[in-house]
Short mmCIF file of C-alpha atoms in Angstrom, two decimals:
data_model
loop_
_atom_site.label_atom_id
_atom_site.label_comp_id
_atom_site.label_asym_id
_atom_site.label_seq_id
_atom_site.Cartn_x
_atom_site.Cartn_y
_atom_site.Cartn_z
CA UNK A 63 135.85 262.11 -152.31
CA UNK A 64 132.31 260.75 -151.77
CA UNK A 65 130.19 261.54 -148.70
CA UNK A 66 126.81 259.72 -148.69
CA UNK A 67 124.17 261.38 -146.52
CA UNK A 68 120.90 259.65 -147.37
CA UNK A 69 119.51 256.72 -149.36
CA UNK A 70 115.93 256.69 -150.56
CA UNK A 71 115.36 253.08 -149.62
CA UNK A 72 112.98 252.63 -146.63
CA UNK A 73 113.57 249.89 -144.06
CA UNK A 74 110.87 247.60 -142.71
CA UNK A 75 112.05 247.45 -139.10
CA UNK A 76 114.47 249.19 -136.78
CA UNK A 77 118.08 248.20 -137.63
CA UNK A 78 119.05 247.30 -134.07
CA UNK A 79 122.46 245.88 -134.95
CA UNK A 80 123.46 248.87 -137.08
CA UNK A 81 122.46 251.35 -134.40
CA UNK A 82 124.10 249.19 -131.73
CA UNK A 83 127.40 249.14 -133.62
CA UNK A 84 127.30 252.91 -134.00
CA UNK A 85 126.60 253.31 -130.28
CA UNK A 86 129.39 250.95 -129.21
CA UNK A 87 132.00 252.51 -131.51
CA UNK A 88 131.05 255.98 -130.30
CA UNK A 89 131.15 254.96 -126.63
CA UNK A 90 134.55 253.28 -127.03
CA UNK A 91 135.95 256.39 -128.68
CA UNK A 92 134.57 258.72 -126.01
CA UNK A 93 136.16 256.59 -123.29
CA UNK A 94 139.49 256.32 -125.11
CA UNK A 95 142.52 258.62 -125.09
CA UNK A 96 141.71 260.51 -128.31
CA UNK A 97 138.30 261.94 -127.44
CA UNK A 98 139.57 264.61 -125.06
CA UNK A 99 136.96 263.66 -122.47
CA UNK A 100 139.09 261.30 -120.37
CA UNK A 101 141.66 263.27 -118.32
CA UNK A 102 142.96 260.05 -116.77
CA UNK A 103 145.24 259.66 -119.80
CA UNK A 104 147.02 262.92 -119.02
CA UNK A 105 148.16 265.63 -121.42
CA UNK A 106 151.10 266.46 -123.65
CA UNK A 107 153.78 263.83 -124.03
CA UNK A 108 152.16 261.48 -121.55
CA UNK A 109 148.95 261.54 -123.58
CA UNK A 110 150.85 260.74 -126.77
CA UNK A 111 152.45 257.74 -125.07
CA UNK A 112 149.10 256.55 -123.70
CA UNK A 113 147.52 256.81 -127.12
CA UNK A 114 150.26 254.74 -128.73
CA UNK A 115 150.10 252.08 -126.01
CA UNK A 116 146.29 252.01 -126.25
CA UNK A 117 146.36 251.30 -129.98
CA UNK A 118 149.20 248.80 -129.69
CA UNK A 119 147.22 246.93 -127.01
CA UNK A 120 143.78 246.89 -128.63
CA UNK A 121 144.54 247.53 -132.29
CA UNK A 122 145.96 245.17 -134.88
CA UNK A 123 149.68 245.11 -135.62
CA UNK A 124 150.04 243.26 -138.95
CA UNK A 125 153.44 241.81 -138.03
CA UNK A 126 151.88 240.19 -134.94
CA UNK A 127 149.16 238.46 -136.95
CA UNK A 128 151.71 236.99 -139.32
CA UNK A 129 154.79 236.39 -137.14
CA UNK A 130 153.45 236.32 -133.57
CA UNK A 131 153.27 238.79 -130.72
CA UNK A 132 155.95 241.46 -130.56
CA UNK A 133 158.09 241.83 -127.44
CA UNK A 134 157.36 245.01 -125.43
CA UNK A 135 160.62 246.56 -126.62
CA UNK A 136 159.52 246.05 -130.24
CA UNK A 137 156.34 248.10 -129.97
CA UNK A 138 156.20 251.26 -132.13
CA UNK A 139 156.16 254.07 -129.57
CA UNK A 140 156.91 257.81 -129.79
CA UNK A 141 160.36 258.91 -128.71
CA UNK A 142 160.69 259.07 -124.95
CA UNK A 143 157.85 256.64 -124.21
CA UNK A 144 158.62 253.63 -122.04
CA UNK A 145 157.60 250.16 -123.18
CA UNK A 146 155.32 248.30 -120.75
CA UNK A 147 156.89 245.67 -118.52
CA UNK A 148 154.29 243.10 -119.61
CA UNK A 149 152.27 242.89 -122.80
CA UNK A 150 149.42 240.38 -122.45
CA UNK A 151 147.93 240.62 -125.92
CA UNK A 152 146.31 237.90 -128.05
CA UNK A 153 146.87 239.02 -131.68
CA UNK A 154 143.90 237.25 -133.27
CA UNK A 155 141.53 238.75 -130.69
CA UNK A 156 142.81 242.20 -131.55
CA UNK A 157 141.25 241.71 -134.98
CA UNK A 158 137.86 241.99 -133.26
CA UNK A 159 138.72 244.74 -130.79
CA UNK A 160 140.30 246.91 -133.48
CA UNK A 161 136.94 247.16 -135.29
CA UNK A 162 135.59 249.31 -132.45
CA UNK A 163 138.54 251.72 -132.24
CA UNK A 164 139.06 254.88 -134.26
CA UNK A 165 142.01 257.19 -134.62
CA UNK A 166 140.24 260.56 -134.65
CA UNK A 167 136.87 262.28 -134.56
CA UNK A 168 136.89 262.51 -138.37
CA UNK A 169 137.70 258.80 -138.65
CA UNK A 170 134.81 257.90 -136.34
CA UNK A 171 132.24 260.23 -137.91
CA UNK A 172 133.11 259.16 -141.46
CA UNK A 173 132.82 255.47 -140.70
CA UNK A 174 129.61 255.81 -138.71
CA UNK A 175 128.02 257.90 -141.46
CA UNK A 176 128.66 255.19 -144.05
CA UNK A 177 127.37 252.53 -141.66
CA UNK A 178 124.24 254.58 -140.90
CA UNK A 179 123.40 255.20 -144.56
CA UNK A 180 124.04 251.70 -145.92
CA UNK A 181 124.00 249.30 -142.98
CA UNK A 182 120.30 249.49 -142.14
CA UNK A 183 119.07 248.16 -145.49
CA UNK A 184 121.63 245.36 -145.56
CA UNK A 185 120.64 244.38 -142.03
CA UNK A 186 116.96 244.36 -142.99
CA UNK A 187 117.66 242.08 -145.94
CA UNK A 188 119.95 239.68 -144.08
CA UNK A 189 118.31 239.71 -140.66
CA UNK A 190 119.91 240.88 -137.44
CA UNK A 191 121.92 237.82 -136.45
CA UNK A 192 123.16 237.06 -139.94
CA UNK A 193 124.12 240.70 -140.50
CA UNK A 194 126.07 240.83 -137.24
CA UNK A 195 128.03 237.71 -138.21
CA UNK A 196 128.53 239.01 -141.74
CA UNK A 197 129.82 242.34 -140.40
CA UNK A 198 132.38 240.67 -138.14
CA UNK A 199 133.46 238.26 -140.88
CA UNK A 200 133.99 241.12 -143.34
CA UNK A 201 136.06 243.02 -140.79
CA UNK A 202 138.22 240.00 -139.97
CA UNK A 203 138.84 239.11 -143.62
CA UNK A 204 139.67 242.71 -144.51
CA UNK A 205 142.13 242.96 -141.61
CA UNK A 206 143.87 239.69 -142.42
CA UNK A 207 144.03 240.64 -146.10
CA UNK A 208 145.84 243.86 -145.22
CA UNK A 209 148.08 242.10 -142.69
CA UNK A 210 149.29 239.44 -145.13
CA UNK A 211 150.05 242.10 -147.72
CA UNK A 212 152.06 244.11 -145.14
CA UNK A 213 153.44 241.28 -143.04
CA UNK A 214 156.31 243.29 -141.56
CA UNK A 215 154.30 246.41 -140.71
CA UNK A 216 154.43 247.28 -137.00
CA UNK A 217 152.02 250.24 -137.11
CA UNK A 218 148.68 249.71 -135.40
CA UNK A 219 145.61 249.23 -137.58
CA UNK A 220 142.28 250.41 -136.15
CA UNK A 221 138.81 251.21 -137.43
CA UNK A 222 135.59 249.64 -138.62
CA UNK A 223 136.10 250.55 -142.27
CA UNK A 224 136.92 247.00 -143.39
CA UNK A 225 133.68 245.67 -141.92
CA UNK A 226 131.68 248.65 -143.20
CA UNK A 227 133.18 248.17 -146.66
CA UNK A 228 131.68 244.69 -146.57
CA UNK A 229 128.26 246.26 -145.97
CA UNK A 230 128.86 248.61 -148.91
CA UNK A 231 129.68 245.71 -151.20
CA UNK A 232 126.55 243.84 -150.12
CA UNK A 233 124.45 246.98 -150.60
CA UNK A 234 125.76 247.40 -154.12
CA UNK A 235 124.60 243.93 -155.09
CA UNK A 236 121.28 244.03 -153.21
CA UNK A 237 120.21 247.59 -154.08
CA UNK A 238 122.14 248.74 -157.17
CA UNK A 239 119.40 251.12 -158.33
CA UNK A 240 118.64 252.73 -154.96
CA UNK A 241 119.01 256.51 -155.10
CA UNK A 242 121.78 257.79 -152.82
CA UNK A 243 122.16 261.48 -152.02
CA UNK A 244 125.86 262.29 -151.69
CA UNK A 245 128.19 265.23 -151.27
CA UNK A 246 131.21 265.46 -153.57
CA UNK A 247 133.95 267.72 -152.18
CA UNK A 248 135.43 268.34 -155.62
CA UNK A 249 132.00 269.69 -156.67
CA UNK A 250 131.92 272.14 -153.72
CA UNK A 251 129.79 269.79 -151.57
CA UNK A 252 126.70 270.20 -153.75
CA UNK A 253 124.20 267.42 -152.79
CA UNK A 254 123.51 265.19 -155.79
CA UNK A 255 121.43 262.03 -156.09
CA UNK A 256 122.80 259.10 -158.05
CA UNK A 257 122.05 255.36 -158.17
CA UNK A 258 123.98 253.23 -155.71
CA UNK A 259 125.89 251.43 -158.46
CA UNK A 260 127.42 254.75 -159.52
CA UNK A 261 128.15 256.11 -156.02
CA UNK A 262 129.58 252.88 -154.61
CA UNK A 263 131.25 251.93 -157.88
CA UNK A 264 133.04 255.28 -157.92
CA UNK A 265 134.01 254.87 -154.27
CA UNK A 266 135.42 251.38 -154.89
CA UNK A 267 137.46 252.51 -157.89
CA UNK A 268 139.01 255.25 -155.76
CA UNK A 269 139.91 252.72 -153.05
CA UNK A 270 141.35 250.32 -155.63
CA UNK A 271 143.65 252.89 -157.20
CA UNK A 272 144.69 254.23 -153.81
CA UNK A 273 145.54 250.68 -152.67
CA UNK A 274 147.89 250.27 -155.64
CA UNK A 275 150.11 253.10 -154.46
CA UNK A 276 149.64 253.00 -150.68
CA UNK A 277 152.41 251.47 -148.58
CA UNK A 278 152.40 250.15 -145.05
CA UNK A 279 152.72 252.39 -142.04
CA UNK A 280 150.56 255.34 -140.95
CA UNK A 281 147.70 256.28 -143.22
CA UNK A 282 144.50 254.78 -144.62
CA UNK A 283 144.37 251.01 -145.09
CA UNK A 284 142.85 251.14 -148.58
CA UNK A 285 143.55 247.48 -149.21
CA UNK A 286 141.34 246.54 -146.25
CA UNK A 287 138.53 248.53 -147.86
CA UNK A 288 138.99 246.69 -151.16
CA UNK A 289 139.05 243.26 -149.52
CA UNK A 290 136.02 243.98 -147.33
CA UNK A 291 134.01 245.40 -150.24
CA UNK A 292 134.81 242.45 -152.51
CA UNK A 293 133.86 239.99 -149.76
CA UNK A 294 130.56 241.76 -149.12
CA UNK A 295 129.60 241.84 -152.79
CA UNK A 296 130.51 238.17 -153.33
CA UNK A 297 128.69 237.11 -150.15
CA UNK A 298 125.51 238.90 -151.21
CA UNK A 299 125.78 237.41 -154.69
CA UNK A 300 126.23 233.90 -153.31
CA UNK A 301 123.36 234.15 -150.82
CA UNK A 302 120.82 236.35 -152.59
CA UNK A 303 121.25 235.88 -156.33
CA UNK A 304 118.07 234.86 -158.18
CA UNK A 305 117.76 231.12 -158.57
CA UNK A 306 115.80 229.62 -161.44
CA UNK A 307 113.08 227.14 -160.54
CA UNK A 308 113.99 223.94 -162.30
CA UNK A 309 111.42 221.47 -163.44
CA UNK A 310 108.56 223.93 -164.05
CA UNK A 311 106.63 223.02 -167.21
CA UNK A 312 103.55 225.09 -168.11
CA UNK A 313 102.81 225.83 -164.45
CA UNK A 314 103.28 222.23 -163.23
CA UNK A 315 106.18 220.61 -161.43
CA UNK A 316 108.40 218.09 -163.15
CA UNK A 317 106.85 215.27 -161.16
CA UNK A 318 103.33 216.33 -162.09
CA UNK A 319 104.25 216.43 -165.78
CA UNK A 320 105.32 212.80 -165.92
CA UNK A 321 102.82 210.35 -167.52
#
């Protein structure tokens, strides 16, 4: 419903972490079974089985985070696919690996576009190391939030959208008046420029309402978007809100004003 393409908010230095995340996510997708560039995964039914096993191995299965690792026979696989003999997966580590996986070209391009438009300014404000830690924390919290709400879901959850939603929430607090050029499909993709508070506020409302009706299973994890966004906004508010300078009297400190 909202496709941001450009924000008129210049950065002071190259956003190395943002570009690095885009590069890693793209490379992982190209080397995975959905890109179409890796014939080692086969074709037809074999490819479908390899894709399912790939996501079960490296993606998040909510039921595993809440109840523990599933037995190989309990993995959600297409009909006719054989479960692996061994399944050496650490569920809490899959929370990290799942952030670099994507389920389709559209999924990858959409997420990377949002990260490209909004991530650079947030990284410049936070600093590279702090932004990297913030990004991972937002992704983990968003994933766990979805998992606890769908504790019995055995469908794999993949994508960087929870972490990127955290960056969107932080951007909204840090740069609410920045002008963002966006495409709106329901307006025939006409490029329009609006302040960030309107673009991201509209986007969040859409995610919120979608999360109220979405169920577990295949589809978009709207609740992860909501949790990540809320975390990012609250984190930015806690770390970067204006703080009043106490004890200033007519240009002198409290200590200087004492007789």
